[in-house]
Amino acid sequence: MEATHMTLIPHISEKSYATSHQRTYVFVVPKNANKAAIAKAVEAQFKVKVTDVRPLIQKGKPVRSMVQNRTRVRINTTRADRKKAYITLAEGHKIDIFNDGTEEKEKK
């Protein structure tokens, strides 16, 4: 997969916010992306130096839904699997994913 056409979606959660203080960021990436392509895409999109990429596939959770037409039918299925990547940046580099503008307001 080419790094220029890869879409990187930041995974926003409490855990990813906590790891961002150690220069580790979490992104949802395409399932067919490999470590090298993910690293190139992050470096190209955010202009940072990547030191480590740890990909993982998160299995979809089981879900139940109720359909009501003439009879009640319960449908058991699972959500789609997705691939996440934990990206560690070099010393001195950071990505402002969680910046909501409060730091700039405090400086003024």
mmCIF file of C-alpha atoms in Angstrom:
data_model
loop_
_atom_site.group_PDB
_atom_site.id
_atom_site.type_symbol
_atom_site.label_atom_id
_atom_site.label_comp_id
_atom_site.label_asym_id
_atom_site.label_seq_id
_atom_site.Cartn_x
_atom_site.Cartn_y
_atom_site.Cartn_z
ATOM 1 C CA MET A 1 0.000 0.000 0.000
ATOM 2 C CA GLU A 2 1.339 3.419 -0.923
ATOM 3 C CA ALA A 3 1.961 5.776 1.956
ATOM 4 C CA THR A 4 0.684 8.817 0.051
ATOM 5 C CA HIS A 5 -2.830 7.388 -0.341
ATOM 6 C CA MET A 6 -3.213 5.993 3.187
ATOM 7 C CA THR A 7 -5.838 7.541 5.423
ATOM 8 C CA LEU A 8 -4.751 7.861 9.047
ATOM 9 C CA ILE A 9 -7.575 8.319 11.541
ATOM 10 C CA PRO A 10 -6.478 9.249 15.069
ATOM 11 C CA HIS A 11 -7.998 6.919 17.655
ATOM 12 C CA ILE A 12 -9.261 9.192 20.421
ATOM 13 C CA SER A 13 -9.648 7.498 23.809
ATOM 14 C CA GLU A 14 -8.458 7.908 27.382
ATOM 15 C CA LYS A 15 -5.672 5.409 26.834
ATOM 16 C CA SER A 16 -4.455 7.068 23.629
ATOM 17 C CA TYR A 17 -4.501 10.447 25.378
ATOM 18 C CA ALA A 18 -2.406 9.039 28.230
ATOM 19 C CA THR A 19 0.131 7.457 25.866
ATOM 20 C CA SER A 20 0.475 10.677 23.852
ATOM 21 C CA HIS A 21 2.461 12.160 26.755
ATOM 22 C CA GLN A 22 5.137 9.495 26.093
ATOM 23 C CA ARG A 23 5.238 10.375 22.338
ATOM 24 C CA THR A 24 3.089 7.326 21.413
ATOM 25 C CA TYR A 25 0.015 7.967 19.260
ATOM 26 C CA VAL A 26 -2.726 5.584 18.106
ATOM 27 C CA PHE A 27 -4.141 5.589 14.573
ATOM 28 C CA VAL A 28 -6.748 3.473 12.797
ATOM 29 C CA VAL A 29 -5.145 2.305 9.543
ATOM 30 C CA PRO A 30 -6.220 0.143 6.568
ATOM 31 C CA LYS A 31 -6.095 -3.601 7.204
ATOM 32 C CA ASN A 32 -3.593 -4.240 4.407
ATOM 33 C CA ALA A 33 -1.058 -1.621 5.626
ATOM 34 C CA ASN A 34 2.353 -2.804 6.843
ATOM 35 C CA LYS A 35 4.779 -1.183 9.301
ATOM 36 C CA ALA A 36 6.908 0.553 6.684
ATOM 37 C CA ALA A 37 3.920 2.050 4.866
ATOM 38 C CA ILE A 38 2.370 3.259 8.127
ATOM 39 C CA ALA A 39 5.651 4.915 9.189
ATOM 40 C CA LYS A 40 6.035 6.663 5.815
ATOM 41 C CA ALA A 41 2.434 7.894 5.909
ATOM 42 C CA VAL A 42 2.792 9.357 9.407
ATOM 43 C CA GLU A 43 6.097 11.033 8.522
ATOM 44 C CA ALA A 44 4.651 12.494 5.316
ATOM 45 C CA GLN A 45 1.363 13.673 6.815
ATOM 46 C CA PHE A 46 2.608 15.126 10.117
ATOM 47 C CA LYS A 47 6.277 15.976 9.269
ATOM 48 C CA VAL A 48 7.697 14.014 12.232
ATOM 49 C CA LYS A 49 10.303 11.250 12.725
ATOM 50 C CA VAL A 50 8.845 7.797 13.553
ATOM 51 C CA THR A 51 10.983 5.417 15.640
ATOM 52 C CA ASP A 52 8.562 2.508 16.216
ATOM 53 C CA VAL A 53 5.324 1.121 14.753
ATOM 54 C CA ARG A 54 3.287 -1.559 16.551
ATOM 55 C CA PRO A 55 0.250 -2.657 14.521
ATOM 56 C CA LEU A 56 -2.578 -4.784 15.884
ATOM 57 C CA ILE A 57 -5.934 -6.047 14.658
ATOM 58 C CA GLN A 58 -8.808 -5.319 17.012
ATOM 59 C CA LYS A 59 -11.515 -7.962 16.756
ATOM 60 C CA GLY A 60 -15.100 -6.744 16.370
ATOM 61 C CA LYS A 61 -17.367 -6.945 19.396
ATOM 62 C CA PRO A 62 -20.514 -9.088 19.275
ATOM 63 C CA VAL A 63 -23.720 -7.045 19.073
ATOM 64 C CA ARG A 64 -27.406 -7.917 19.257
ATOM 65 C CA SER A 65 -30.225 -6.006 17.643
ATOM 66 C CA MET A 66 -33.984 -6.405 17.617
ATOM 67 C CA VAL A 67 -36.008 -6.212 14.405
ATOM 68 C CA GLN A 68 -39.762 -5.700 14.685
ATOM 69 C CA ASN A 69 -41.962 -6.173 11.686
ATOM 70 C CA ARG A 70 -44.682 -8.690 12.328
ATOM 71 C CA THR A 71 -42.592 -10.784 14.667
ATOM 72 C CA ARG A 72 -39.702 -10.042 16.935
ATOM 73 C CA VAL A 73 -36.451 -11.342 15.531
ATOM 74 C CA ARG A 74 -33.174 -11.089 17.363
ATOM 75 C CA ILE A 75 -30.082 -10.719 15.180
ATOM 76 C CA ASN A 76 -26.691 -11.675 16.598
ATOM 77 C CA THR A 77 -23.723 -10.376 14.634
ATOM 78 C CA THR A 78 -20.306 -8.794 15.176
ATOM 79 C CA ARG A 79 -18.851 -5.420 14.367
ATOM 80 C CA ALA A 80 -16.150 -5.257 11.733
ATOM 81 C CA ASP A 81 -12.527 -5.889 12.681
ATOM 82 C CA ARG A 82 -10.180 -2.911 12.445
ATOM 83 C CA LYS A 83 -6.443 -2.394 12.440
ATOM 84 C CA LYS A 84 -4.786 0.072 14.800
ATOM 85 C CA ALA A 85 -1.157 1.148 14.963
ATOM 86 C CA TYR A 86 0.732 2.498 17.955
ATOM 87 C CA ILE A 87 3.255 5.027 16.610
ATOM 88 C CA THR A 88 6.237 6.136 18.715
ATOM 89 C CA LEU A 89 7.976 9.351 17.674
ATOM 90 C CA ALA A 90 11.586 10.431 18.080
ATOM 91 C CA GLU A 91 12.654 12.675 20.967
ATOM 92 C CA GLY A 92 11.517 16.255 20.430
ATOM 93 C CA HIS A 93 8.725 15.420 17.968
ATOM 94 C CA LYS A 94 5.006 15.558 18.739
ATOM 95 C CA ILE A 95 1.619 15.616 17.005
ATOM 96 C CA ASP A 96 -1.110 17.979 18.216
ATOM 97 C CA ILE A 97 -4.052 15.580 17.958
ATOM 98 C CA PHE A 98 -5.541 16.471 21.330
ATOM 99 C CA ASN A 99 -4.931 20.226 21.075
ATOM 100 C CA ASP A 100 -8.266 21.991 21.534
ATOM 101 C CA GLY A 101 -6.846 25.505 21.678
ATOM 102 C CA THR A 102 -6.828 25.830 25.480
ATOM 103 C CA GLU A 103 -3.037 26.086 25.617
ATOM 104 C CA GLU A 104 -3.041 29.030 23.208
ATOM 105 C CA LYS A 105 -5.740 30.796 25.240
ATOM 106 C CA GLU A 106 -3.689 30.360 28.428
ATOM 107 C CA LYS A 107 -0.591 31.879 26.792
ATOM 108 C CA LYS A 108 -2.491 35.064 25.856
#
